Short mmCIF file of C-alpha atoms in Angstrom, two decimals:
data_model
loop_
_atom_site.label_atom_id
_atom_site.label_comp_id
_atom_site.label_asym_id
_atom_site.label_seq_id
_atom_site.Cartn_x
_atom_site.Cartn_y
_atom_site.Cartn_z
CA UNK A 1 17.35 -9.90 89.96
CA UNK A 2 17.24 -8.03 93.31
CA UNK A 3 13.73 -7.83 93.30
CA UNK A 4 12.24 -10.39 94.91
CA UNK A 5 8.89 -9.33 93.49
CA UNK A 6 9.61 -9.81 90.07
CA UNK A 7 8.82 -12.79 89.19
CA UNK A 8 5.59 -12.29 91.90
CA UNK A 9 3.16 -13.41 88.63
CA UNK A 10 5.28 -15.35 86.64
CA UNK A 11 3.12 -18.31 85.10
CA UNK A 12 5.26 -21.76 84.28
CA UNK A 13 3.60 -23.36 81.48
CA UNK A 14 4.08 -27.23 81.02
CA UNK A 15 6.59 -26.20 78.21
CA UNK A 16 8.49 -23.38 80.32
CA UNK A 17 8.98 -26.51 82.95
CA UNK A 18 9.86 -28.99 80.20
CA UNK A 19 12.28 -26.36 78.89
CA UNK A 20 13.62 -26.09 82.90
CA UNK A 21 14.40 -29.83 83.10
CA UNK A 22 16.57 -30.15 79.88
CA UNK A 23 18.57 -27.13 80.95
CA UNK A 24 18.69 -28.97 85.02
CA UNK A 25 19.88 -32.21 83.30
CA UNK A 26 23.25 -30.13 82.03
CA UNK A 27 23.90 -30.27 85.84
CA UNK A 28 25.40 -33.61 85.69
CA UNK A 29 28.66 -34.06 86.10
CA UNK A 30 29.21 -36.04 83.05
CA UNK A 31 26.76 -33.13 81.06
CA UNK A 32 28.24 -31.63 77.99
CA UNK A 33 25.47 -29.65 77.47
CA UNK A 34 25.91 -26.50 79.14
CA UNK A 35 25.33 -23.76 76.30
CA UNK A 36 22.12 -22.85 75.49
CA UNK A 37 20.31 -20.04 72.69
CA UNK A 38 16.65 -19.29 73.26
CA UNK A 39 15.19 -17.23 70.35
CA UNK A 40 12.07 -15.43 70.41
CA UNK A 41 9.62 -12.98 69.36
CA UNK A 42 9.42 -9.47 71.17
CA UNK A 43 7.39 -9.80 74.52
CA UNK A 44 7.37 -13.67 74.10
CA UNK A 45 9.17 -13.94 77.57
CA UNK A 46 12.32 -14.36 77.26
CA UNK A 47 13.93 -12.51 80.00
CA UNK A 48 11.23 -13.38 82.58
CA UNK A 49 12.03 -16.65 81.89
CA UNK A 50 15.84 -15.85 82.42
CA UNK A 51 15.13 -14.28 85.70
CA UNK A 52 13.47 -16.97 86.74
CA UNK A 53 16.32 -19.07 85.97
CA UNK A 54 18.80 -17.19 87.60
CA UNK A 55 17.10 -16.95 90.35
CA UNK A 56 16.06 -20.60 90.42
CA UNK A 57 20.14 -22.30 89.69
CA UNK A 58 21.79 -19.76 92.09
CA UNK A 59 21.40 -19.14 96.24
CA UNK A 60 18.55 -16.94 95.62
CA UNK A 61 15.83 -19.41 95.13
CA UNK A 62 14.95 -19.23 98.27
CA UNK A 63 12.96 -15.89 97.59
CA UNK A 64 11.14 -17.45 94.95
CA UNK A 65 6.83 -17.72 95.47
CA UNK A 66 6.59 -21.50 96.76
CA UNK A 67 5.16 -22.37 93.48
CA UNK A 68 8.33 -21.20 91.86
CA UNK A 69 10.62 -23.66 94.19
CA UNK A 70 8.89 -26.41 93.67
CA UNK A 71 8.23 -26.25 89.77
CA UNK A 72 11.74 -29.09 89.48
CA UNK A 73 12.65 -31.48 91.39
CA UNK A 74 16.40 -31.85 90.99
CA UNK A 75 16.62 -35.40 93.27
CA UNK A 76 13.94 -36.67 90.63
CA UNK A 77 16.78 -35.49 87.69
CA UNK A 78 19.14 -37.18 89.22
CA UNK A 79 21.60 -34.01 90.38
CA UNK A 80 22.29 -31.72 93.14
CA UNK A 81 20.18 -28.37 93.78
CA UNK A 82 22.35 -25.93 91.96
CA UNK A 83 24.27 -22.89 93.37
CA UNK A 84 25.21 -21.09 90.73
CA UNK A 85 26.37 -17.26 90.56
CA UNK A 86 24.19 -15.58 87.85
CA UNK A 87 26.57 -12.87 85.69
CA UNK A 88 24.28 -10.95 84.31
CA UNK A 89 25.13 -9.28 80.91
CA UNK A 90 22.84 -6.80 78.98
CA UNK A 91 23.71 -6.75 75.41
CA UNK A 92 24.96 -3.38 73.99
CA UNK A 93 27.29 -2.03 71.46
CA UNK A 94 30.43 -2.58 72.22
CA UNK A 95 32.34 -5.76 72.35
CA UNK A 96 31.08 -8.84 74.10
CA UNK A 97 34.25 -9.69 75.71
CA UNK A 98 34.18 -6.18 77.71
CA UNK A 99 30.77 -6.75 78.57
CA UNK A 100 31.35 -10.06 79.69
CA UNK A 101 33.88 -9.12 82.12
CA UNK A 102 32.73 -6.12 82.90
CA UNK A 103 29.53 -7.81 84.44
CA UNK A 104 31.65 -10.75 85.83
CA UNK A 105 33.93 -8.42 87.97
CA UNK A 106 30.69 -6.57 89.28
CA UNK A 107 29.16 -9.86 90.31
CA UNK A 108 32.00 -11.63 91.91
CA UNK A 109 32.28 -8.25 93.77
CA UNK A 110 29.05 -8.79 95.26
CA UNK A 111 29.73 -11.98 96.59
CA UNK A 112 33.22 -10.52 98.58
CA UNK A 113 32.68 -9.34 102.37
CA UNK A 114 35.34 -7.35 103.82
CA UNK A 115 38.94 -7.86 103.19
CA UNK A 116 41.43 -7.62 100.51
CA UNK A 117 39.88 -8.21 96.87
CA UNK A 118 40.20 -11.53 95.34
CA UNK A 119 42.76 -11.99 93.14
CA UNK A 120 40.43 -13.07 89.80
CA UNK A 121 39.17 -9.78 90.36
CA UNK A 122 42.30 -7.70 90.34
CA UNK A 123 43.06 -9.72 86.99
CA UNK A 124 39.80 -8.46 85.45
CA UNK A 125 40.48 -4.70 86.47
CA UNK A 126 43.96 -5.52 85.54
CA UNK A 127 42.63 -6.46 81.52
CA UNK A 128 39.84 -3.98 81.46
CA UNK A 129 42.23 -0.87 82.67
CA UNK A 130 44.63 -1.71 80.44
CA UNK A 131 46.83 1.40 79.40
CA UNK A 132 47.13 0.16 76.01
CA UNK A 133 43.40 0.52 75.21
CA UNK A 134 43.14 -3.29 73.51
CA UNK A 135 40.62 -5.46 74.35
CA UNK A 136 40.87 -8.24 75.84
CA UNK A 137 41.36 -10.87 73.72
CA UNK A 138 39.04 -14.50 73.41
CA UNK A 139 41.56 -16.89 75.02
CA UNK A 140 41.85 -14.24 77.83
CA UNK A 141 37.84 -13.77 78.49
CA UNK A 142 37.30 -17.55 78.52
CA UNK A 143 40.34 -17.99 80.84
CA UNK A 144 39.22 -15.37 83.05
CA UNK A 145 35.59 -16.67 83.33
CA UNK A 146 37.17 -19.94 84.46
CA UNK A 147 39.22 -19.16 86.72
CA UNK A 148 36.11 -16.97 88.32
CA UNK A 149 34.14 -19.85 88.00
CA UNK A 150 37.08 -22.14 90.16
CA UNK A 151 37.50 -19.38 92.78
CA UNK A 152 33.57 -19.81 93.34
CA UNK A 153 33.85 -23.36 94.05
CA UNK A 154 36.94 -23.06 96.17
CA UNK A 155 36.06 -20.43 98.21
CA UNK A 156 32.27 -21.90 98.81
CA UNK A 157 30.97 -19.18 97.14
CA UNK A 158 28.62 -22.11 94.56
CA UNK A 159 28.92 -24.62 92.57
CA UNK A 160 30.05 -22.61 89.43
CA UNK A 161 28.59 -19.23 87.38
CA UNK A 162 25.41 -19.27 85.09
CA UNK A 163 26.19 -16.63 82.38
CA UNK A 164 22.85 -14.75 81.00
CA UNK A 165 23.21 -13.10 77.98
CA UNK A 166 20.52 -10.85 77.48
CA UNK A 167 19.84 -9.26 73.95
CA UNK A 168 22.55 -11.11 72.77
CA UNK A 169 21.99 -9.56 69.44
CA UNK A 170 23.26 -6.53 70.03
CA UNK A 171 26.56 -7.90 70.45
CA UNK A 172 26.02 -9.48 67.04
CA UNK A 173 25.28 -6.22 65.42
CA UNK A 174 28.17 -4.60 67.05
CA UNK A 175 30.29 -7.54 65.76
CA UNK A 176 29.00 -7.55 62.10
CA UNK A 177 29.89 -3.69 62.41
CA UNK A 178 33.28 -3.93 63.57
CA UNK A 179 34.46 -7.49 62.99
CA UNK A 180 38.21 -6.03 63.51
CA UNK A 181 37.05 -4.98 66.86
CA UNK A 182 34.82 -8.44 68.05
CA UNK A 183 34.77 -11.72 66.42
CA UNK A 184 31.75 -13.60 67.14
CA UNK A 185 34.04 -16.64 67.46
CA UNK A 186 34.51 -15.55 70.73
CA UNK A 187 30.57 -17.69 71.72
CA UNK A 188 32.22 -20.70 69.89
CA UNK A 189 34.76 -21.26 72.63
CA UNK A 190 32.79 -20.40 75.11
CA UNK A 191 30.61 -22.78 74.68
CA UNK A 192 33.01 -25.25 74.24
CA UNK A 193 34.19 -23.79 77.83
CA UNK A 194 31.08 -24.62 78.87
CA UNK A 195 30.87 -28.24 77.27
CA UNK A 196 34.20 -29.48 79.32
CA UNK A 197 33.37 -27.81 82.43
CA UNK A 198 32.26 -31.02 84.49
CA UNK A 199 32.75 -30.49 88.13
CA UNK A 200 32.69 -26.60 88.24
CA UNK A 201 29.86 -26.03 85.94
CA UNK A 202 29.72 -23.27 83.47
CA UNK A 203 26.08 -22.65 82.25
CA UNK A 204 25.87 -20.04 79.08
CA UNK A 205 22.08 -18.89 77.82
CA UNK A 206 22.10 -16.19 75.33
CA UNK A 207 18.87 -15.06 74.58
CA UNK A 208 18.02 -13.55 70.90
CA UNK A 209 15.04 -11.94 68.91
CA UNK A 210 15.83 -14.01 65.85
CA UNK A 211 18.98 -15.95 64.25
CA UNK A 212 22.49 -15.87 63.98
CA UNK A 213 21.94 -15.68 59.90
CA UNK A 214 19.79 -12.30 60.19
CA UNK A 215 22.72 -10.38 62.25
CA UNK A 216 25.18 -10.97 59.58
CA UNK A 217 23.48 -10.36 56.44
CA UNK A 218 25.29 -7.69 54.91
CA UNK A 219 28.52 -9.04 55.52
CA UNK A 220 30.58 -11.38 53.06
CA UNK A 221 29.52 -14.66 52.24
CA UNK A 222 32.73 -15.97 53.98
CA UNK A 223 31.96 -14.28 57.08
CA UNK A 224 28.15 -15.50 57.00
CA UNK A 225 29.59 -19.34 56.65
CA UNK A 226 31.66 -18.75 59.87
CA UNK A 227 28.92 -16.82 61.92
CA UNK A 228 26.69 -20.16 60.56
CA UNK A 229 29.60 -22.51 62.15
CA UNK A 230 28.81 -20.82 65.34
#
């Protein structure tokens, strides 16, 4: 994301830009549609094309090649050029709501100059240190992520946070593993976050090798109805 090489030979195909302009018309106020799953094959270009986006909806599209700029026209769509802050979250084994805020403390940080911390972020260190070892729980992720996402807006900061999920699988596996320990519920809200956002967008893309079904195979048939829910 730093790099403002990387995406020096992306190629937009006429369905990469289609794909673009449904994801730019969740920018209107009125939008519910603000949570988004790619799935794809290995090497089909899936995080290329989530670079691209998070460079594209945040401050730093400005460093894009020309052709990159230009590939939407957001006054066309009908809504603002978008400011987003990109979290960026790897997927891993461990629990998704760790990761989440884990990558969401490290990225407001980098948009903080000098001065005393923001308080969103002392909450986050506050639920991540916590001496009691638990993890933080769904309702306190989601709650966290919005207030982030309000503290952006108010302090000028953007327009709201683009989450990436990145081999959002992993986070799967680890939850079919240890469903005591993660509960994929945790995408359902959210999503639904995401869905009543409105002014101070919320934009969620996980990105995934295959479906929801194939990470929870071995588990009950119970638990695969609820992981189909989601």
């Amino acid at each position: 994301f730093s790099d403002p090489k990387a995406l020096k030979g992306y190629v937009v195909t006429p369905q990469t830009k289609l794909y673009v302009e449904r994801l730019a018309s969740g920018l209107q106020h009125s939008s519910g549609q603000r949570a988004w799953r790619i799935t794809g094959d290995y090497g089909s270009g899936k995080s290329s094309f989530a670079l691209f986006l998070a460079q594209l909806f945040s401050e730093q599209h400005a460093r894009l090649p020309e052709h990159l700029r230009r590939i939407i026209n957001f006054k066309q769509l009908g809504v603002p050029r978008p400011r987003l802050l990109p979290v960026l979250v790897t997927g891993s084994h461990q629990p998704l709501a760790v990761a989440l805020l884990q990558s969401l403390q490290r990225d407001l940080m980098g948009t903080c100059g000098r001065g005393r911390t923001p308080g969103i972020v002392d909450r986050i260190e506050s639920k991540l240190n916590d001496e009691s070892g638990e993890i933080p729980s769904d309702g306190v992720a989601v709650d966290l992520l919005q207030q982030a996402s309000a503290h952006i807006v108010a302090t000028g900061k953007g327009s709201g946070i683009l989450l990436l999920l990145d081999e959002l699988g992993k986070f799967l596996e680890y939850g079919a593993l240890h469903p005591e320990r993660q509960d994929v519920f945790l995408l359902q809200k959210l999503a639904e976050a995401a869905a009543r956002s409105k002014e101070t967008p919320l934009f969620i893309i996980g990105l995934l090798h295959q479906g929801f079904n194939a990470y929870a195979e071995h588990l009950s048939q119970p638990a695969q109805r609820e992981w189909e829910k989601v």
